[in-house]
Every structure is written in structure tokens, then in C-alpha cells.
Amino acid sequence: MLVAAAVLGLYAWSFFSGVKQPNNTLLVADYAAIVAAATLISSFIAYEWTPHRFIGLSSRLIYGLLLVTIGCLMAGTGGISSPFIALWMAASVFAGVFGKQGIIMLFIVVNAILFWQYSSNTLTTNSLMLALLAGDLPLAVGMLIWGHQGDNDDEETSEDKSYHELATQLSQVSGKSEVVINAIADGVIALDSKGSVELINPAAQQLIGWGKQDALGLSYKSVLKLVDGKNQEPDVMNDPITKALNENKQATSSVLSLVTSSGKTTLISIVVSPVGQAGSGVIIVFRDISGEKAEERQQAEFISTASHEMRTPVASIEGYLGLALNPNTATIDDKARDFITKAHASAQHLGRLFQDLLDVTKADDARLKNNPKVVDVVPFVHDIFEGLESKAKEKNLHFIYKPLPEDNVTKEKLNGRRLSPVFYVNVDNDHLREVMSNLIENAIKYTPSGDVVVDVNGDDNHIVMSIADTGLGIPREDQAHLFQKFYRVDNTDTREIGGTGLGLYLCRRLTETMGGRIWLESEYKKGSTFYVELPRINHEDAMRLIEQASIEAENAAAATTTTPISTSTTTLAVPPSLPAIPDISTPSQSAPVGVVTAPPTTPLLAPAPLMAPASQPLVPGRTYAAPNIPLSTIEANPSAFISHHGATRVSPQAEIKR
């Protein structure tokens, strides 16, 4: 650009100064000025508006126009003897910038022109040698200076091509990823490390009711409003998004609800997965599961209703089959007895199945009752252990309860090495009994021969009950699914053993209801060990809870036996001549072994019925004793009740109250 401008300036000087001598070596020809003007304009356009990908091509074009301009300038000012030959030599050196191809091309053009002039007798031999030196020497210098640089430029050009190809491929992959994300039916939201929304797909926009432009850049708490079952914002421990952002671990939840922009609440399942290293953000995937939960509730209701309705006839069948097997009620031959025995066993199995189904539906619907009581675990589990000992003896298993071993050999091994402290827990004893019974029974069922060892251990905060066997064991691929509903290990060893796949699932739900956890360790063909961990309470807390239960029992007994019943005009009292009726509300059955119950309270005298003696008329304002005789007591001996009281008159107010 500068050379072309200088040529045009020289032409303008000669034009406006009036220098017209043809022998003047500084006189620029008209055609040289025209070429210089074209070079100047092309250079300016290329410098201002050439796209990046065409820079190489435009640079070669401008360099060629520069050489043509200098050549035209030399041709009009004396050729080989032109004073501008130094300008040609300087420009020729830069041919190496364009690599070997540029040097070779210029070498061929220059030498072809010189030899053409020599053949036409335009140049002498001496002039030819001088011209070759002036034309080829700069090219050699350019080769030395720019040769490797040109190769590097070619390599960089190749790298640029690779870069552009890679960028194109990434752009295509990005486009495909966006298409895939937009096609997903689940809501997808990407958050940065600060919890701001970076991406939201159409499914998420439809679920939450926010537009893409409105949601981008906002905090996720403004866009994805989550509430728990109490319609309150979940705390940090229950918020899966906060947990994933803080801990850089995947978090899931299926108990939270989403509040849409219109205020509608929808139950969702949400999975939050971290992206890369900590602080890189998370990906949230969520979907509406309200329909699935409704279907599950309908299925649970159907199973519950069907199980409840079918349990009654099954119980009747079981009862009649039991009567048929009883020699005191029926006489049958041995063949019929065998048939009925098998039918009776099948009926019992069917009854247990219906009961398991009922328990599972209660667990799924959160209808399981939880009445915690203080339990001394060691004798409690020993009671369960003794109840299943007969089944173990039928299979000739070595059945061991470590805290209270009955085998002398086992006692000798444990004595001096181990003490059995008192382990208290505050749990529902029915739940604990069902869990331990199921686990111990499974250990017996799946152990053809060998040992079944039940142990109780723990620390200051937890109690761990373990059931170890030397039975079939569980393959590693099945262990992760073992506590799922209706899941059973399906192989040749277990196929002959009956089961529904509900027992371990129910054990897990019951254990979680008690605030504990259950897990297993197993090796196929070598046996399994199941562990149940429950929170332990110390002796002081146990005594306090027992005393509190005793006070509540006394209050309940007092409330049921001495509650006054008043009328609008008269309060009736028991005449002192009537004998006291003994209290029948005290349960006759003893509590299970290991369950620490409140001490029995002193039975209170049950008052007489709500009546006054026939000889004494009802007097307004007079006080009578408040009655509370159970109806079952009256029904048990109605003649004594009527003969003792004779003809009585009951006030209308009292009759209405009754």
C-alpha cells in the first residue's frame, strides 16, 4: 500500500510539475500509475473488509499486484538500469513469506522474462548476468529468511483447518445435544456453582410454567419452588439441590412437590447430579409422578381389600382342615390325612401371604402403627430365638444364641471373653419381633446344614443384631436388589424354596419405621449375615420412659373408671350399701419377654350403675355417685344386677345421657 502510494505521488509530482522529458528516469508512465492505483485500492479494501478465512488469498493477490506495479515502474524508467531496481530486490525478499511455492513461482516468472528479453536481443550478456543477479539473489535471501517460516505458516494453516473442522464438529454435536435435551420428556435444568439457571428445556418450562428467557440467570429457588409434605420449603438436609451443590454428590428425592407459577402443587421425582469437579454446577432432572403415585395407591387399595376379603375364607378353610386333622373331631384314614395335611399347610402359607400383603400395603401407605415401648433386646430376641428352635432342630442345624448360649461348648468359648450388657431400645416390639422372626426363619430356611448364629452387640449409641448362617449365600449381583418388593434370588438353589419376595422388603420398611437400618454381607455358597441396627437408649432414659408410661397408664385408668357423668339437673351417686364390682379392665395376658412395662396400678372399685334406689326418690340438687360399669359385666350376670337393684327409677336426664 505504501509503495503504491509512493508511485502515485511520484506520478502526481511529474504531472503537476510539468516534467515531460522522456529521458527522465523518475518519470512514471501512465500505465504504471494505473496499476499502482489499482494496487492501492485493492490493498485498502483487503485491509478493511477481508474475512479472516480469506486473508491468505488476499495477501498473495496484493503481493502480486505490488510486484506488477514495481515491474511496470522499472519498465518505464530504464528497465534493468532503472533506479527502482533496489525496490524490486527489497520486494522480492518477501516472496519467502508465502513459502517455497511463492519463491519458486517468482523465480520462474523473473527468469522467463529475462531470457525472453535476451533472446530478443533486448539484453546483452552482461546485462543479463546483472539482471539475473538482481532478480535471483533476493529470492535466495528470502529462501534463507522465510523458507521455514513459510513451512510453519503452511503447518499453521493446516492446524487452522483442523481447528475449524473441530469447531464445526463441536458445533454439530452441540446442536445434536440441544436437540436431544429438548426432546426429553423430563424437565432438565442446568445450574452453575451459585445455583443460577443456565439451561432449561421445554419440558421443564411446561412443568414449572416459566419461559426460557424469564428463567435464565435467576436463582433456582425462584424458578423451581419445592415444598415438603407439610407444604413448607424443605430444610438443607432434605433439599437435594442444596445437598448436591454443597457435597458434589448425586441426590434424589420422590417425596417433594413442585409449586408451579400458577400455584398448582405437583408431586415430582427429582435427581440432581453434579457436573465435573466441585463448584462446576449441577444438572437437575425431574418429572411428574402424581399419576404414578395415584396408580400405586389404587393398586395398594385393591391388594389390601382383596387380601382382607380373602383372608377370612382362607382362615375358615384352615380351621376346618385343622378340625379334620384332629382325632377328637374327625376320623380319617392315613391317605386322607396326608392329603389334608398338605392342604392345611398350603392354606397356612396362603394366609401368611395375605397377611404379608396387608402389612406391605400398610407400609407403603404409611398406615403402619408405631407404638414404641422400652425393650431389653437380649431377652426379647432370645424369646424369638426359642420359638424358632424347633425348626432348626428339624434340619439338625447348630442353632446358637451368643448372648445366652445353651451349648456348654459355646459357653466355655464365650466365658471370660465377653460380657452381655443390657441393651435398651424404645421401639414398637411388634415391629422388632416381626423383623427378627423373619430374618432368623430365613436363615434356617436357606441353610441346608451347618450353623445359624444370632448375636446382639452394640456401642453407646447403637445396637446391632446379627443373624449369620452357613447356608446358600446370595450372589453379588442380587444383593443390591434384595430388599426390594417382590424380588427373589432366582437360581437352582433357591427355586425349590418357597417365598414371595415380601419378607425382606417388609423388614426394611419396619426397620426404617423404627429409626434403624438393615444390611447384609454375603458370599455365594458360603453363607450370609444380616444386620439390624437400632438407636440405643441408656439406663436413665429407659427408666424415665418406663415411669412416664406408668403415669400415663394410671391417668388412663383413672379416666376410664372415675369420670363423672352429670345431667342438667342432677348428679347421681352410688349408694354406700351397694357392693363394689371388681375391675375387669386390667389385661389378663402378660407382656412379651423383654418388653419392660409399667408396674400394675391398684384396681379401682367400679361404681354402680347410673340409678338411685327405688326407696329413695330423686331429689333435685342431690349428689349421687358417677357410674361406669362395663356393659359386658351386666351382660355376664343380668339376673344378679336386676335382683340386687329391684325396681329402680332412672331419671329422664340420666336415661338420655346413657
XYZ file of C-alpha atoms in Angstrom:
658
model
C 0.000 0.000 0.000
C 2.821 2.431 0.841
C 4.768 1.546 -2.339
C 1.692 2.136 -4.497
C 1.054 5.428 -2.749
C 4.689 6.473 -3.347
C 4.425 5.614 -7.054
C 1.218 7.638 -7.357
C 2.862 10.525 -5.522
C 5.812 10.435 -7.905
C 3.432 10.382 -10.858
C 1.482 13.328 -9.476
C 4.731 15.277 -8.946
C 5.821 14.703 -12.521
C 2.340 15.523 -13.780
C 1.836 18.779 -11.887
C 5.458 19.965 -12.155
C 5.408 19.752 -15.942
C 8.355 17.352 -16.271
C 7.794 15.689 -19.660
C 11.297 14.694 -20.792
C 11.224 11.107 -21.970
C 14.796 10.519 -20.734
C 13.950 11.488 -17.164
C 14.477 8.358 -15.041
C 11.920 9.480 -12.476
C 9.107 9.866 -14.970
C 6.313 7.432 -14.124
C 4.389 6.073 -17.084
C 0.642 6.302 -17.228
C 0.141 2.509 -17.214
C 2.400 2.232 -14.156
C 0.298 4.822 -12.356
C -2.897 2.974 -13.278
C -1.517 -0.319 -11.890
C -0.318 1.486 -8.759
C -3.805 2.965 -8.243
C -5.366 -0.480 -8.591
C -2.862 -1.872 -6.103
C -3.589 0.922 -3.616
C -7.367 0.471 -3.811
C -7.137 -3.334 -3.572
C -4.821 -3.097 -0.566
C -7.157 -0.736 1.260
C -10.202 -2.955 0.621
C -8.330 -6.088 1.681
C -7.101 -4.420 4.859
C -10.544 -3.201 5.916
C -13.055 -5.849 4.836
C -11.320 -9.146 4.043
C -12.819 -12.023 6.092
C -10.447 -13.970 8.290
C -10.630 -17.122 6.213
C -9.598 -15.220 3.030
C -6.589 -13.368 4.472
C -4.039 -15.740 2.925
C -5.550 -15.485 -0.545
C -5.899 -11.694 -0.412
C -2.275 -11.334 0.826
C -0.985 -13.276 -2.195
C -3.129 -11.183 -4.531
C -1.891 -7.855 -3.097
C 1.735 -9.047 -3.194
C 1.343 -9.974 -6.835
C -0.112 -6.526 -7.637
C 2.867 -4.962 -5.818
C 5.363 -6.851 -7.963
C 3.440 -5.917 -11.118
C 3.476 -2.239 -10.060
C 7.249 -2.291 -9.456
C 7.797 -4.134 -12.703
C 5.759 -1.573 -14.647
C 7.659 1.221 -12.855
C 11.024 -0.316 -13.820
C 9.897 -0.915 -17.394
C 9.043 2.784 -17.804
C 12.216 4.058 -16.140
C 15.027 2.213 -17.919
C 14.439 -1.476 -17.285
C 17.499 -3.173 -15.794
C 19.161 0.180 -15.365
C 16.156 1.728 -13.594
C 16.827 3.447 -10.292
C 13.905 1.436 -8.843
C 15.719 -1.908 -9.143
C 16.560 -1.713 -5.451
C 12.816 -1.528 -4.724
C 12.344 -4.709 -6.739
C 15.066 -6.505 -4.841
C 13.561 -5.451 -1.493
C 10.098 -6.633 -2.520
C 11.445 -9.952 -3.874
C 12.896 -10.860 -0.492
C 9.355 -11.063 0.953
C 8.325 -13.781 -1.503
C 9.536 -16.263 1.080
C 6.683 -15.210 3.382
C 4.371 -17.241 1.158
C 6.539 -20.337 1.377
C 8.530 -22.223 -1.200
C 5.703 -22.034 -3.678
C 5.869 -18.225 -3.768
C 9.676 -18.200 -4.230
C 9.584 -20.817 -6.987
C 6.788 -19.072 -8.861
C 8.539 -15.673 -8.749
C 11.851 -17.297 -9.782
C 10.208 -18.819 -12.852
C 8.468 -15.580 -13.861
C 11.585 -13.367 -13.443
C 13.931 -15.693 -15.301
C 11.397 -16.316 -18.078
C 11.084 -12.562 -18.692
C 14.867 -12.025 -18.637
C 15.633 -14.884 -21.031
C 12.824 -13.714 -23.330
C 14.428 -10.259 -23.454
C 17.869 -11.787 -24.002
C 16.589 -13.927 -26.870
C 15.020 -10.873 -28.489
C 18.369 -9.035 -28.228
C 16.941 -6.557 -25.768
C 19.577 -7.517 -23.192
C 23.252 -8.093 -23.630
C 25.119 -10.872 -21.918
C 26.494 -8.557 -19.250
C 23.096 -7.012 -18.689
C 21.569 -10.499 -18.427
C 24.059 -11.511 -15.746
C 23.369 -8.315 -13.835
C 19.596 -8.825 -14.167
C 19.826 -12.452 -13.005
C 21.836 -11.342 -10.001
C 19.328 -8.604 -9.168
C 16.341 -10.913 -9.728
C 17.511 -14.195 -8.179
C 19.704 -13.043 -5.286
C 16.768 -11.569 -3.305
C 14.875 -14.814 -3.791
C 17.791 -16.782 -2.314
C 17.918 -14.405 0.642
C 14.172 -14.747 1.063
C 14.562 -18.519 0.989
C 17.068 -18.338 3.831
C 14.983 -15.893 5.856
C 11.428 -17.003 5.210
C 11.698 -20.569 3.952
C 10.999 -22.371 7.292
C 8.584 -19.661 8.282
C 6.593 -20.384 5.195
C 6.529 -24.061 6.063
C 5.376 -23.170 9.559
C 2.709 -20.983 8.071
C 1.565 -23.905 5.968
C 1.503 -26.033 9.084
C -0.420 -23.366 10.938
C -2.815 -23.206 8.063
C -3.276 -26.959 8.385
C -3.801 -26.552 12.126
C -6.262 -23.793 11.434
C -8.129 -26.122 9.150
C -8.121 -28.810 11.828
C -9.299 -26.248 14.343
C -12.117 -25.143 12.119
C -13.068 -28.741 11.427
C -13.090 -29.492 15.151
C -15.109 -26.376 15.843
C -17.579 -27.429 13.179
C -17.869 -30.904 14.669
C -18.348 -29.493 18.157
C -20.978 -27.157 16.845
C -22.770 -30.093 15.259
C -22.514 -32.132 18.491
C -23.758 -29.153 20.474
C -26.668 -28.823 18.112
C -27.465 -32.525 18.450
C -27.195 -32.329 22.262
C -29.588 -29.424 22.294
C -31.996 -31.376 20.107
C -31.762 -34.381 22.453
C -32.254 -32.273 25.598
C -35.217 -30.509 24.069
C -36.744 -33.865 23.086
C -36.523 -35.312 26.616
C -39.928 -35.565 28.281
C -38.403 -34.985 31.733
C -37.618 -31.496 32.911
C -33.911 -30.614 32.672
C -32.349 -27.564 34.336
C -28.625 -26.776 34.478
C -27.302 -24.655 37.354
C -23.931 -23.030 37.888
C -21.998 -23.188 41.144
C -24.061 -20.316 42.585
C -27.387 -22.005 41.812
C -28.314 -19.770 38.864
C -30.195 -21.264 35.917
C -28.029 -21.714 32.830
C -30.229 -24.058 30.784
C -33.856 -25.091 30.861
C -35.503 -27.403 28.356
C -39.086 -27.114 27.039
C -40.359 -29.943 29.284
C -39.151 -28.072 32.377
C -40.701 -24.855 31.095
C -44.033 -26.637 30.688
C -43.865 -28.271 34.127
C -42.987 -25.148 36.100
C -44.738 -22.594 33.886
C -41.682 -20.386 33.306
C -40.380 -19.205 29.942
C -36.754 -19.694 28.914
C -35.849 -16.021 28.802
C -37.555 -15.386 32.149
C -35.768 -18.244 33.940
C -32.180 -17.893 32.657
C -29.897 -16.204 35.137
C -32.287 -16.470 38.095
C -31.719 -18.470 41.281
C -33.204 -21.957 41.145
C -35.258 -21.221 44.258
C -37.192 -18.627 42.295
C -37.839 -20.974 39.378
C -38.018 -24.445 40.949
C -40.071 -23.987 44.125
C -40.066 -27.195 46.169
C -42.218 -27.965 49.226
C -42.432 -30.959 51.528
C -45.481 -32.850 52.741
C -46.338 -30.006 55.130
C -46.348 -27.501 52.249
C -43.200 -25.875 53.620
C -39.850 -25.225 51.996
C -37.543 -28.211 52.710
C -34.609 -27.667 55.021
C -30.988 -28.066 53.954
C -30.889 -31.763 54.858
C -33.947 -32.584 52.758
C -33.223 -30.309 49.783
C -31.492 -32.488 47.130
C -30.327 -29.468 45.105
C -28.569 -27.842 48.046
C -27.020 -31.171 49.060
C -25.677 -31.778 45.534
C -24.237 -28.254 45.299
C -22.575 -28.457 48.722
C -21.393 -32.075 48.725
C -20.810 -32.605 44.975
C -22.724 -35.901 45.190
C -25.840 -37.101 43.435
C -29.022 -36.552 45.438
C -32.524 -37.881 44.779
C -35.984 -37.431 46.223
C -39.504 -38.581 45.434
C -41.364 -37.028 48.366
C -41.166 -33.350 47.423
C -43.746 -31.382 45.472
C -43.283 -28.655 42.885
C -45.220 -25.409 43.090
C -45.792 -24.092 39.562
C -46.037 -20.441 38.574
C -49.838 -20.723 38.735
C -49.742 -22.076 42.309
C -50.508 -25.696 41.412
C -48.722 -28.346 43.510
C -47.412 -31.441 41.736
C -45.579 -34.405 43.246
C -42.262 -34.917 41.455
C -39.302 -37.256 41.368
C -36.047 -35.297 41.223
C -32.452 -36.360 40.541
C -29.641 -33.831 40.992
C -26.238 -34.797 39.539
C -23.033 -32.738 39.893
C -21.128 -31.737 36.761
C -17.371 -32.269 36.849
C -15.431 -31.062 39.859
C -16.880 -29.377 42.905
C -18.151 -25.906 42.119
C -18.907 -26.631 38.457
C -22.670 -26.767 38.891
C -25.364 -29.448 38.743
C -27.922 -30.893 36.347
C -31.482 -31.277 37.664
C -33.773 -33.861 36.079
C -37.338 -34.036 37.393
C -40.701 -35.410 36.311
C -44.313 -35.502 37.432
C -45.094 -38.698 39.370
C -48.510 -37.746 40.728
C -50.178 -40.119 38.259
C -47.844 -42.969 39.184
C -48.481 -42.421 42.883
C -52.219 -42.418 42.266
C -51.933 -45.739 40.429
C -49.799 -47.150 43.238
C -52.413 -46.091 45.777
C -55.149 -47.744 43.726
C -53.102 -50.936 43.452
C -52.380 -50.872 47.180
C -56.061 -50.365 47.959
C -57.007 -53.249 45.678
C -54.393 -55.545 47.228
C -55.414 -54.508 50.716
C -59.106 -55.026 50.050
C -58.606 -58.324 48.218
C -56.239 -59.651 50.884
C -58.594 -58.659 53.662
C -61.610 -60.231 51.980
C -59.809 -63.435 51.050
C -58.165 -63.874 54.423
C -61.499 -64.677 56.066
C -62.434 -67.670 53.865
C -58.831 -68.894 53.945
C -58.942 -68.804 57.750
C -62.169 -70.801 57.643
C -60.635 -73.362 55.301
C -57.605 -73.618 57.553
C -59.839 -74.076 60.598
C -61.964 -76.802 59.030
C -58.870 -78.623 57.790
C -57.485 -78.433 61.299
C -60.678 -79.962 62.651
C -60.437 -82.709 60.068
C -56.909 -83.497 61.244
C -57.948 -83.542 64.912
C -58.670 -87.146 66.026
C -61.203 -85.868 68.574
C -63.395 -84.291 65.895
C -62.911 -86.487 62.837
C -61.821 -89.984 61.875
C -59.915 -90.328 58.591
C -57.526 -92.865 57.114
C -53.815 -92.248 56.645
C -54.067 -91.445 52.942
C -56.728 -88.820 53.507
C -54.740 -87.445 56.437
C -51.737 -86.955 54.152
C -53.846 -85.079 51.625
C -55.474 -82.889 54.249
C -52.109 -82.175 55.921
C -50.734 -80.841 52.639
C -53.885 -78.819 52.058
C -53.655 -77.437 55.605
C -50.026 -76.383 55.040
C -50.965 -74.679 51.795
C -53.820 -72.837 53.487
C -51.466 -71.645 56.201
C -48.990 -70.451 53.593
C -51.768 -68.611 51.757
C -52.873 -66.988 54.994
C -49.320 -65.780 55.677
C -49.130 -64.409 52.144
C -52.311 -62.394 52.595
C -51.010 -61.073 55.905
C -47.732 -60.035 54.273
C -49.636 -58.270 51.525
C -51.699 -56.392 54.095
C -48.574 -55.376 56.000
C -46.845 -54.230 52.804
C -49.778 -52.075 51.731
C -49.883 -50.526 55.198
C -46.169 -49.788 54.975
C -46.498 -48.233 51.526
C -49.432 -46.076 52.627
C -47.712 -45.049 55.867
C -50.510 -46.726 57.847
C -48.211 -48.820 59.991
C -48.810 -48.165 63.650
C -45.777 -47.373 65.727
C -46.236 -47.744 69.491
C -42.752 -47.614 70.985
C -42.017 -49.295 74.282
C -38.805 -49.820 76.183
C -37.407 -53.207 75.185
C -34.493 -55.112 76.692
C -33.167 -56.566 73.456
C -31.239 -59.604 74.713
C -34.148 -61.471 76.412
C -36.587 -60.205 73.769
C -34.607 -61.689 70.877
C -33.953 -64.828 72.931
C -37.703 -65.351 73.219
C -37.974 -65.220 69.410
C -34.961 -67.490 69.116
C -36.558 -70.141 71.324
C -39.779 -70.013 69.335
C -37.916 -70.995 66.147
C -35.592 -73.522 67.740
C -37.810 -76.440 66.784
C -37.487 -75.614 63.073
C -33.712 -75.554 63.376
C -33.692 -78.902 65.151
C -35.800 -80.444 62.390
C -32.916 -79.681 59.977
C -30.216 -80.670 62.515
C -28.679 -77.190 62.445
C -26.298 -75.901 65.073
C -28.546 -73.150 66.442
C -26.682 -70.647 68.657
C -27.753 -67.536 70.545
C -24.477 -65.919 71.566
C -25.646 -63.648 74.409
C -27.311 -66.581 76.213
C -25.796 -69.778 74.784
C -27.281 -73.086 75.876
C -24.477 -75.186 74.442
C -21.793 -75.878 77.064
C -19.051 -75.763 74.451
C -20.196 -72.357 73.296
C -20.427 -71.152 76.889
C -16.851 -72.192 77.518
C -15.688 -70.329 74.430
C -17.510 -67.135 75.409
C -16.940 -67.113 79.179
C -14.076 -64.875 80.246
C -14.030 -63.131 76.896
C -17.375 -61.435 76.657
C -19.985 -59.769 78.840
C -23.603 -59.223 77.803
C -24.623 -55.703 78.808
C -28.229 -54.595 78.975
C -29.300 -53.107 75.644
C -32.399 -50.923 75.786
C -34.285 -49.645 72.737
C -37.501 -47.673 72.507
C -39.282 -49.254 69.552
C -42.510 -50.977 68.627
C -41.983 -54.501 69.945
C -44.333 -55.977 67.315
C -42.203 -54.489 64.536
C -38.991 -55.740 66.116
C -40.469 -59.212 66.645
C -41.587 -59.445 63.022
C -38.207 -58.327 61.679
C -36.149 -60.710 63.814
C -38.550 -63.608 63.274
C -38.393 -63.170 59.533
C -34.599 -62.930 59.409
C -33.998 -65.903 61.715
C -36.590 -68.003 59.874
C -34.951 -67.125 56.534
C -31.555 -68.156 57.908
C -32.994 -71.529 58.896
C -34.845 -71.906 55.603
C -31.819 -71.192 53.377
C -29.276 -73.210 55.401
C -29.352 -76.902 54.406
C -26.732 -77.791 57.044
C -24.334 -76.011 59.324
C -24.760 -73.135 61.758
C -27.211 -70.329 62.411
C -25.815 -67.837 64.924
C -27.831 -64.950 66.390
C -25.936 -62.210 68.194
C -26.664 -58.878 69.887
C -23.948 -56.266 70.204
C -23.575 -52.513 70.134
C -21.966 -49.344 71.418
C -23.141 -46.323 73.382
C -25.435 -45.098 70.592
C -26.485 -48.140 68.572
C -27.488 -51.763 68.964
C -26.669 -54.229 66.201
C -28.446 -57.568 65.931
C -26.877 -60.036 63.537
C -28.092 -63.325 62.089
C -25.286 -65.325 60.486
C -25.668 -68.612 58.644
C -23.536 -71.004 56.618
C -26.210 -71.537 54.000
C -26.616 -70.887 50.304
C -25.385 -67.306 50.260
C -26.509 -64.563 47.896
C -24.786 -63.709 44.591
C -23.247 -60.241 44.478
C -25.447 -59.100 41.594
C -28.586 -59.837 43.634
C -27.553 -58.180 46.879
C -28.397 -54.628 45.797
C -31.978 -55.654 44.936
C -32.661 -57.996 47.814
C -34.729 -55.548 49.902
C -36.988 -54.544 47.001
C -40.621 -55.554 46.802
C -41.318 -58.978 45.227
C -37.616 -59.563 44.489
C -36.314 -63.090 44.910
C -32.958 -64.639 44.077
C -33.697 -66.896 41.121
C -31.248 -69.769 40.782
C -31.266 -73.529 41.033
C -30.572 -73.412 44.775
C -33.473 -71.158 45.748
C -36.051 -72.184 43.166
C -37.241 -75.114 45.261
C -37.635 -72.959 48.390
C -40.923 -71.108 48.587
C -41.224 -67.398 49.092
C -42.909 -64.258 47.824
C -40.135 -61.651 47.981
C -42.098 -59.587 50.504
C -40.400 -60.595 53.752
C -37.138 -58.674 53.375
C -38.919 -55.682 51.876
C -41.209 -55.592 54.897
C -38.194 -55.967 57.208
C -36.588 -52.939 55.613
C -39.724 -50.817 55.916
C -40.308 -51.844 59.524
C -36.678 -51.186 60.427
C -36.834 -47.743 58.849
C -40.071 -47.086 60.747
C -38.209 -47.870 63.971
C -35.460 -45.408 63.017
C -32.863 -48.046 62.163
C -31.249 -49.616 59.131
C -30.726 -53.113 57.742
C -27.977 -54.501 55.523
C -26.252 -57.765 54.700
C -22.887 -59.316 53.965
C -22.907 -62.471 51.892
C -20.737 -64.709 49.769
C -22.337 -67.133 47.369
C -22.205 -70.770 48.538
C -20.613 -69.697 51.858
C -23.421 -68.081 53.824
C -24.902 -64.710 54.725
C -25.046 -62.324 57.660
C -27.928 -59.894 58.094
C -27.548 -56.881 60.379
C -30.245 -54.753 62.013
C -29.115 -51.542 63.687
C -31.359 -49.591 66.070
C -30.736 -46.498 68.206
C -29.846 -47.399 71.789
C -31.097 -45.586 74.884
C -29.235 -45.541 78.187
C -30.490 -46.857 81.502
C -31.598 -43.453 82.795
C -33.676 -42.721 79.695
C -35.161 -46.205 79.823
C -36.256 -45.775 83.457
C -37.664 -42.336 82.699
C -39.721 -43.685 79.787
C -40.968 -46.572 81.923
C -42.058 -44.191 84.663
C -43.718 -41.932 82.120
C -45.613 -44.923 80.669
C -46.707 -45.856 84.200
C -48.076 -42.381 84.859
C -49.924 -42.374 81.540
C -51.403 -45.797 82.341
C -52.610 -44.592 85.744
C -54.152 -41.485 84.212
C -55.865 -43.554 81.539
C -57.205 -45.998 84.131
C -58.455 -43.157 86.311
C -60.110 -41.511 83.333
C -61.979 -44.693 82.405
C -63.110 -45.615 85.915
C -63.928 -42.333 87.715
C -65.161 -39.989 85.030
C -68.352 -38.271 86.394
C -71.427 -38.142 84.248
C -73.598 -35.156 85.017
C -77.036 -34.126 83.898
C -78.526 -30.713 83.618
C -80.319 -31.029 86.950
C -78.946 -33.983 88.927
C -75.620 -35.682 89.624
C -76.193 -39.300 90.630
C -74.081 -41.214 93.157
C -73.747 -44.828 94.164
C -75.374 -45.603 97.488
C -72.834 -46.774 100.004
C -74.800 -50.015 100.569
C -74.055 -51.325 97.052
C -71.132 -53.742 96.772
C -68.186 -52.804 94.611
C -67.765 -54.579 91.312
C -64.222 -55.741 90.689
C -62.223 -54.070 87.943
C -62.132 -56.122 84.759
C -60.180 -53.638 82.656
C -56.782 -55.000 83.738
C -55.468 -57.241 80.928
C -55.012 -60.877 81.824
C -52.228 -61.548 79.286
C -48.661 -60.862 80.329
C -46.362 -58.661 78.251
C -43.865 -60.312 75.859
C -40.492 -61.296 77.226
C -38.061 -58.394 77.068
C -40.742 -55.685 76.969
C -40.390 -53.504 80.056
C -43.911 -52.495 81.115
C -45.155 -50.091 83.728
C -45.909 -51.538 87.199
C -49.550 -52.555 87.675
C -51.775 -49.968 89.277
C -54.130 -50.650 92.182
C -57.542 -51.702 90.791
C -60.170 -49.072 91.371
C -63.656 -50.016 92.533
C -66.073 -49.767 89.687
C -69.071 -47.650 90.594
C -72.678 -48.737 90.470
C -74.961 -48.101 87.536
C -76.496 -44.719 86.885
C -79.521 -45.348 89.138
C -80.839 -44.478 92.570
C -82.506 -46.982 94.954
C -86.238 -47.432 94.477
C -86.942 -46.402 98.060
C -85.284 -43.068 97.598
C -86.855 -40.663 95.164
C -84.652 -38.496 93.037
C -84.170 -35.166 94.700
C -83.113 -32.212 92.588
C -79.743 -30.910 93.651
C -78.748 -34.095 95.491
C -75.406 -35.692 94.573
C -75.153 -39.340 93.540
C -72.069 -41.402 92.593
C -70.964 -41.443 88.966
C -71.410 -44.889 87.413
C -69.068 -46.639 84.979
C -69.980 -50.343 84.902
C -68.876 -52.026 81.658
C -71.744 -53.391 79.635
C -70.024 -56.771 79.424
C -70.250 -57.099 83.221
C -74.010 -56.509 83.168
C -74.459 -58.953 80.276
C -72.422 -61.591 82.115
C -74.800 -61.678 85.125
C -78.004 -59.705 84.362
C -80.125 -61.554 86.969
C -77.866 -60.502 89.838
C -77.906 -56.944 88.633
C -81.725 -56.807 88.380
C -82.413 -58.672 91.643
C -79.979 -56.511 93.608
C -81.414 -53.209 92.443
C -85.056 -54.227 92.265
C -87.438 -51.848 90.623
C -85.458 -48.710 90.044
C -86.352 -45.455 88.588
C -83.945 -43.717 86.313
C -84.165 -40.017 85.771
C -85.035 -38.930 82.269
C -81.892 -36.857 82.147
C -79.723 -39.838 83.074
C -81.502 -42.070 80.536
C -80.841 -39.559 77.819
C -77.226 -39.254 78.905
C -76.804 -43.022 78.767
